[in-house]
Short mmCIF file of C-alpha atoms and ligand atoms in Angstrom, two decimals:
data_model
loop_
_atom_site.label_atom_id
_atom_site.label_comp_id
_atom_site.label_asym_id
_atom_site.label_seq_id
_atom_site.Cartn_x
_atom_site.Cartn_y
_atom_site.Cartn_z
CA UNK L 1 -71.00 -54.82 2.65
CA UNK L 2 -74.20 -56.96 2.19
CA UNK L 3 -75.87 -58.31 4.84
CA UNK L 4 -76.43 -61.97 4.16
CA UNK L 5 -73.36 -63.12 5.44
CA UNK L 6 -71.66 -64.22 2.41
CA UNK L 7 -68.78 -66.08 2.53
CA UNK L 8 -66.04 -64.02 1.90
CA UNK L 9 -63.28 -64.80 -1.00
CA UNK L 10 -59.97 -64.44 0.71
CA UNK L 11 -57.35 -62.35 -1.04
CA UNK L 12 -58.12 -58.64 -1.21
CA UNK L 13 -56.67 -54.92 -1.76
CA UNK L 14 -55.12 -54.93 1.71
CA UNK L 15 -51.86 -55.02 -0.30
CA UNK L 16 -52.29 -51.32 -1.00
CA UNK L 17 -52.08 -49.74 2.13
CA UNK L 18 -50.68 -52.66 3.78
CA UNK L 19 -52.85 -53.03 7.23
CA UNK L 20 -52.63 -55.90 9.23
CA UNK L 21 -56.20 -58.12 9.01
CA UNK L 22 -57.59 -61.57 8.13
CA UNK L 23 -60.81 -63.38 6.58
CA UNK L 24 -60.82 -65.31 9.76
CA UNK L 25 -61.07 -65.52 13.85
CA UNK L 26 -60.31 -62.46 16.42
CA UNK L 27 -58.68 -60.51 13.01
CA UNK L 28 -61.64 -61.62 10.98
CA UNK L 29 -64.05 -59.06 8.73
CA UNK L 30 -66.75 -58.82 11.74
CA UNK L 31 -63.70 -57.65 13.86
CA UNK L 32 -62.21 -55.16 11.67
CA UNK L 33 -63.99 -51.99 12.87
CA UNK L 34 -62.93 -52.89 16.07
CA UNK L 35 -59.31 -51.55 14.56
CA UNK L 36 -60.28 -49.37 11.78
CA UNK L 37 -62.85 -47.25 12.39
CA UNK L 38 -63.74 -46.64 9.43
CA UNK L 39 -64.24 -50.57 8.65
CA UNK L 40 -68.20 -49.85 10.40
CA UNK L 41 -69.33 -46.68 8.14
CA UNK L 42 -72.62 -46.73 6.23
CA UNK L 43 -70.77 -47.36 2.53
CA UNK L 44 -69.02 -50.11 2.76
CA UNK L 45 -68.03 -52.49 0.12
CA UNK L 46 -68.41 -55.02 -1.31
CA UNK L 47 -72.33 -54.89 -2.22
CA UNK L 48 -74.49 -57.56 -4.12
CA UNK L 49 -76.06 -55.36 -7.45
CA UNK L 50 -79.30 -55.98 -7.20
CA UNK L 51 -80.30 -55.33 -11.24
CA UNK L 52 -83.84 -54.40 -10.55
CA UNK L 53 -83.02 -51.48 -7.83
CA UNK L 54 -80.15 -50.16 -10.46
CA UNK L 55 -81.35 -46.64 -11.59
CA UNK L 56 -79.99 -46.58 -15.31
CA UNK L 57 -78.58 -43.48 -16.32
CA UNK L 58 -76.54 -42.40 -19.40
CA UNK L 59 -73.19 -40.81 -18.59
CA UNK L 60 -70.27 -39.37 -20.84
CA UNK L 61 -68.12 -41.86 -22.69
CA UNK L 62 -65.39 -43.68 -20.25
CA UNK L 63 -62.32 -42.29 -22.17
CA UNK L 64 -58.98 -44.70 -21.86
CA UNK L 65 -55.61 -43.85 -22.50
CA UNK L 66 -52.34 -46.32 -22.41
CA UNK L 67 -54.57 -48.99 -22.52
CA UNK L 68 -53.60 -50.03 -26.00
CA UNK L 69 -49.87 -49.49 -25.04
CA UNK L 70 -47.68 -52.44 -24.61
CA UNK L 71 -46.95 -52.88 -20.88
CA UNK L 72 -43.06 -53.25 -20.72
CA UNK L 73 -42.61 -54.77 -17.61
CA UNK L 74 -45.04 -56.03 -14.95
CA UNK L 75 -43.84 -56.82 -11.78
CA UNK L 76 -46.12 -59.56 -10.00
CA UNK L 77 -46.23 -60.22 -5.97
CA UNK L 78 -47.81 -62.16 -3.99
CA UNK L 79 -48.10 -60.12 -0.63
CA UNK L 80 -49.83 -62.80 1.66
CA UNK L 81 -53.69 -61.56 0.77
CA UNK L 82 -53.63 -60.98 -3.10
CA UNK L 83 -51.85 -60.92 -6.20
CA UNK L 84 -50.88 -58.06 -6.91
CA UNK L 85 -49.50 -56.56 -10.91
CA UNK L 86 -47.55 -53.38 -11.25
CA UNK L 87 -46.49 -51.74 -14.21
CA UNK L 88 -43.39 -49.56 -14.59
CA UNK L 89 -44.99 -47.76 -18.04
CA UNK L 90 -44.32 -44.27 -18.52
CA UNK L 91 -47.18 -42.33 -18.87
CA UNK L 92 -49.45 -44.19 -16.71
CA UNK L 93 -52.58 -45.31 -18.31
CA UNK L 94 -55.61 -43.58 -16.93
CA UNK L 95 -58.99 -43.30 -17.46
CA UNK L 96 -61.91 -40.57 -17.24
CA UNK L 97 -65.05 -40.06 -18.55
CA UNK L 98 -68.24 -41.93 -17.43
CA UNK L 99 -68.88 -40.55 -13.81
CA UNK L 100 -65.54 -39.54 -13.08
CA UNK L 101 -65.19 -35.85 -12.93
CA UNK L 102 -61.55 -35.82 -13.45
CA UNK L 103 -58.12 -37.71 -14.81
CA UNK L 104 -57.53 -41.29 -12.59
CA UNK L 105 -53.88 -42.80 -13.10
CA UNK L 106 -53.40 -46.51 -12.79
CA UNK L 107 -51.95 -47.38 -9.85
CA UNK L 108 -52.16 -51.15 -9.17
CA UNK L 109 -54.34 -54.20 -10.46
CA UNK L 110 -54.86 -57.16 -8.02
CA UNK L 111 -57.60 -60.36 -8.02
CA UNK L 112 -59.84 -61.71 -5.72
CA UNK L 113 -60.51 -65.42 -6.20
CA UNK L 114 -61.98 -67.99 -3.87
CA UNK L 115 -61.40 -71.86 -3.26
CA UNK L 116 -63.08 -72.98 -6.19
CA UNK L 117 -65.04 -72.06 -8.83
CA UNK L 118 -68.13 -70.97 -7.52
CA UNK L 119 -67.47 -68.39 -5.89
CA UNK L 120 -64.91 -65.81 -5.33
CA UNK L 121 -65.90 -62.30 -6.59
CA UNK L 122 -66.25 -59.35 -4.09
CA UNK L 123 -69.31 -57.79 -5.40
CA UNK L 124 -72.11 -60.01 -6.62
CA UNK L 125 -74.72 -59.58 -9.16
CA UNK L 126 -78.08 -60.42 -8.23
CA UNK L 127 -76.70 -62.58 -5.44
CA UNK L 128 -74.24 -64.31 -7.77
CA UNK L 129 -70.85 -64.67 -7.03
CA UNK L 130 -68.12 -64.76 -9.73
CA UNK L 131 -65.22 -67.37 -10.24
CA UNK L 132 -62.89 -64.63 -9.96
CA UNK L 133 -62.68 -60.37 -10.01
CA UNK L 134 -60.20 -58.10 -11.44
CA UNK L 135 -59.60 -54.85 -9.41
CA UNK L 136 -57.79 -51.85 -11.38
CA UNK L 137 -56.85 -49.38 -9.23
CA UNK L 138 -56.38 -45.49 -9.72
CA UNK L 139 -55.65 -42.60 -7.79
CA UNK L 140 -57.09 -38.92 -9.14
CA UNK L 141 -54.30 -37.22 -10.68
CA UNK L 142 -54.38 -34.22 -9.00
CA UNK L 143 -53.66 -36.46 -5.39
CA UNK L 144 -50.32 -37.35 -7.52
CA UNK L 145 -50.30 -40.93 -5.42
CA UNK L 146 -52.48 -43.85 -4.38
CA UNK L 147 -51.38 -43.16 -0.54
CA UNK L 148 -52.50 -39.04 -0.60
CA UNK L 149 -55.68 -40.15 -2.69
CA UNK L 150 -56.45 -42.46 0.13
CA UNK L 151 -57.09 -39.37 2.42
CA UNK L 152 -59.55 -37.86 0.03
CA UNK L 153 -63.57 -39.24 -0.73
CA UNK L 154 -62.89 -39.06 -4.57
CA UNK L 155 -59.46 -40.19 -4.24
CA UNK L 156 -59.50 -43.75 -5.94
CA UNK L 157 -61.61 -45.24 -8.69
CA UNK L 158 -61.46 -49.14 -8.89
CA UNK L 159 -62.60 -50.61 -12.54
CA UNK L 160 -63.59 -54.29 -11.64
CA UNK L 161 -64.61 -57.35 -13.71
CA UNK L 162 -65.87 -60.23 -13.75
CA UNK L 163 -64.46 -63.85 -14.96
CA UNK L 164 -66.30 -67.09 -15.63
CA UNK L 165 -65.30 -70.20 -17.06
CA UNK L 166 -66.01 -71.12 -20.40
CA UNK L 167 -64.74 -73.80 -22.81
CA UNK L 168 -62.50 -71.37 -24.34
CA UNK L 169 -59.85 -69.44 -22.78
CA UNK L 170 -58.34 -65.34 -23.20
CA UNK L 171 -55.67 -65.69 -24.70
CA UNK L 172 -53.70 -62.64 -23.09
CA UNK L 173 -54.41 -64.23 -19.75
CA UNK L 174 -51.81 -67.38 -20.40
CA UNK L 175 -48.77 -64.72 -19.49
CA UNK L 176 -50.56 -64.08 -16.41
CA UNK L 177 -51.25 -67.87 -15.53
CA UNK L 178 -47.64 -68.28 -16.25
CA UNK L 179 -46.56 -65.50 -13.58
CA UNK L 180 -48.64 -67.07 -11.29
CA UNK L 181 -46.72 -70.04 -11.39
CA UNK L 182 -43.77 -68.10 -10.19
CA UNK L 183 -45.25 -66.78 -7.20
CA UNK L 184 -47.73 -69.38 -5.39
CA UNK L 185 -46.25 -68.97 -2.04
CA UNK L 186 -46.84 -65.72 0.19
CA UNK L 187 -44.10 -63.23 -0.13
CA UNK L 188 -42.79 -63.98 -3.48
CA UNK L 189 -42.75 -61.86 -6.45
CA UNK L 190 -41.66 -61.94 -10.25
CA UNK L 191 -41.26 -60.00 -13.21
CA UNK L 192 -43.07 -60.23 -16.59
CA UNK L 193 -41.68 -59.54 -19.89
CA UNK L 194 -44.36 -59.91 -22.24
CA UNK L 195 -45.81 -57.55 -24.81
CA UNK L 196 -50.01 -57.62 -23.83
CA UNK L 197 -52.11 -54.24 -22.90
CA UNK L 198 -54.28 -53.68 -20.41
CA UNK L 199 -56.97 -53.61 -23.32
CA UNK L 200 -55.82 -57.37 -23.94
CA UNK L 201 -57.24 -58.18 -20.60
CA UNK L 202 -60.94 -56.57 -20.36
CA UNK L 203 -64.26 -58.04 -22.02
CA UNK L 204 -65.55 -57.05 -25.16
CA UNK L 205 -68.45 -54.82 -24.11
CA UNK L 206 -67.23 -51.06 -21.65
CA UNK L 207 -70.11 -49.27 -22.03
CA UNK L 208 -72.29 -50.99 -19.49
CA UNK L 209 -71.34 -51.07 -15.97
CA UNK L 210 -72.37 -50.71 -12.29
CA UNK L 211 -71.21 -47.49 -10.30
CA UNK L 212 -71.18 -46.99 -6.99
CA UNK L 213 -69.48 -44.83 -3.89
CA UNK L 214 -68.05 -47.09 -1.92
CA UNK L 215 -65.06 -48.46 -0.09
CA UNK L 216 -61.41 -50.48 -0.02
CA UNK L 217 -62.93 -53.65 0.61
CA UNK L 218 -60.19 -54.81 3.12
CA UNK L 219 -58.96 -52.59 6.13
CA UNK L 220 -58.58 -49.12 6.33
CA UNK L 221 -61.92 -49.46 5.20
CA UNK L 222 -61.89 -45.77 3.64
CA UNK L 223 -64.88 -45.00 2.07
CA UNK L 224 -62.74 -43.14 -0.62
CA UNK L 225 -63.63 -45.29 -3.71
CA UNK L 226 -65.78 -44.87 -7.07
CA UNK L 227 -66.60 -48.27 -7.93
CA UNK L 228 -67.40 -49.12 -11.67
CA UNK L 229 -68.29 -53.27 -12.37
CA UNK L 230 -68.73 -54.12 -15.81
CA UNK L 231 -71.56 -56.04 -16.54
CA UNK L 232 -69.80 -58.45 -19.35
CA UNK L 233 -67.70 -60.83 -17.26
CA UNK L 234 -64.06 -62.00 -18.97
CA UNK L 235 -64.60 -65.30 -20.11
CA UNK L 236 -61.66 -67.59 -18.95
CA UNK L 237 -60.73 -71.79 -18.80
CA UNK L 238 -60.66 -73.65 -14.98
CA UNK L 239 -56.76 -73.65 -15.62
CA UNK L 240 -56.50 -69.14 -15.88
CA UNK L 241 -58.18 -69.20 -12.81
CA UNK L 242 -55.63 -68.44 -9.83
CA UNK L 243 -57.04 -70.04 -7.27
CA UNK L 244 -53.99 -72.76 -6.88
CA UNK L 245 -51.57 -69.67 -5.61
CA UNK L 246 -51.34 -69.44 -2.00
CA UNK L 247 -51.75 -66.13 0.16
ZN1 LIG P 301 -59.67 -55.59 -4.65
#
């Protein structure tokens, strides 16, 4: 977590291993280590990347498979602290490579988003905040689920990115906006029929990224996660921004 008391986007991963928690008051971040112990350990996320500390090192090739396969159905809730997309695809995608030492299925993808456009990222980059973050989620194979991986400290790797606004939109994200249409209250979910891949939805440039051990960012807390940020954010219009959905 960093220490300059950042303000905190609101919607999160809790969705995952659905704990009860806030952003605010008595059930706020400052308060959850009161419940979940492991909400106080030493590596916590989020961080703020500070570029000059980064040690750059060269690691094997990320390697992605089912990313290039059409996602036949997506099912899209809103679960009170994120949005959360699910895909019923059969293999799994996964991904390896880079400074994973093993196979990690896809599990889940969620965003983080704040009240506007200035901020609303997780991790920063040089103290800057993002308009919005992507979160993929996956669990090491050999853990066969996101909820066993959870009690292991290489059990989850989380591929996030970064959006900012541009004049020009993604194209692939306009199914997504559309979805999110569907489910702007709490407790509300939808499906999605539409033919884009997971590679529809990532920026240009995967070989340069940020990795990190860390943590779920939202309680339990478990410091179980190899982060990797990409440095190229997704570029995206005001409108395929999500922060009109309510959670
Ligand atoms: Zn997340």
């Amino acid at each position: 977590m960093d220490g300059n008391g950042c303000q905190r986007p609101k919607p999160a991963m809790g969705a995952v291993f659905s704990q009860e928690f806030e952003y605010d008051g008595t059930m706020g971040p400052q308060h959850w280590g009161e419940l979940y112990s492991e909400c106080a350990g030493k590596h916590q996320s989020p961080i703020d990347i500070n570029v000059l500390h980064v040690k750059e090192v060269t690691l094997p090739d990320l390697e992605w498979s089912g990313f290039d396969d059409p996602l036949d159905h997506v099912h899209v809730t809103n679960n009170g602290h994120t949005v959360l997309l699910e895909v019923t695809n059969e293999p799994h995608p996964a991904v390896r490579g880079g400074p994973l030492d093993s196979t990690y299925v896809f599990s889940q993808m969620h965003f983080h988003w704040g009240d506007n456009d200035t901020f609303g990222s997780e991790d920063k980059i040089n103290h800057r905040s993002f308009a919005m973050e992507l979160h993929m989620l996956f669990y090491k194979e050999e853990y066969g689920d996101a909820a066993e991986a959870v009690k292991h400290p290489d059990g989850l790797t989380v591929l996030a990115f970064f959006y900012e606004l541009d004049r020009h939109g993604h194209p692939a994200y306009d199914a997504i906006t559309a979805a999110l249409g569907n489910v702007t209250e709490p407790h509300s979910s939808t499906s999605m029929f539409s033919s884009f891949t997971l590679s529809d939805l990532l920026p240009y440039e995967l070989k340069r990224y940020f990795t990190y051990r860390g943590s779920l960012t939202t309680p339990p807390c478990s410091e179980v996660v190899i982060w990797i940020d990409f440095e190229q954010p997704i570029r995206l219009i005001h409108n395929q921004v999500g922060d009109e959905v309510y959670i």
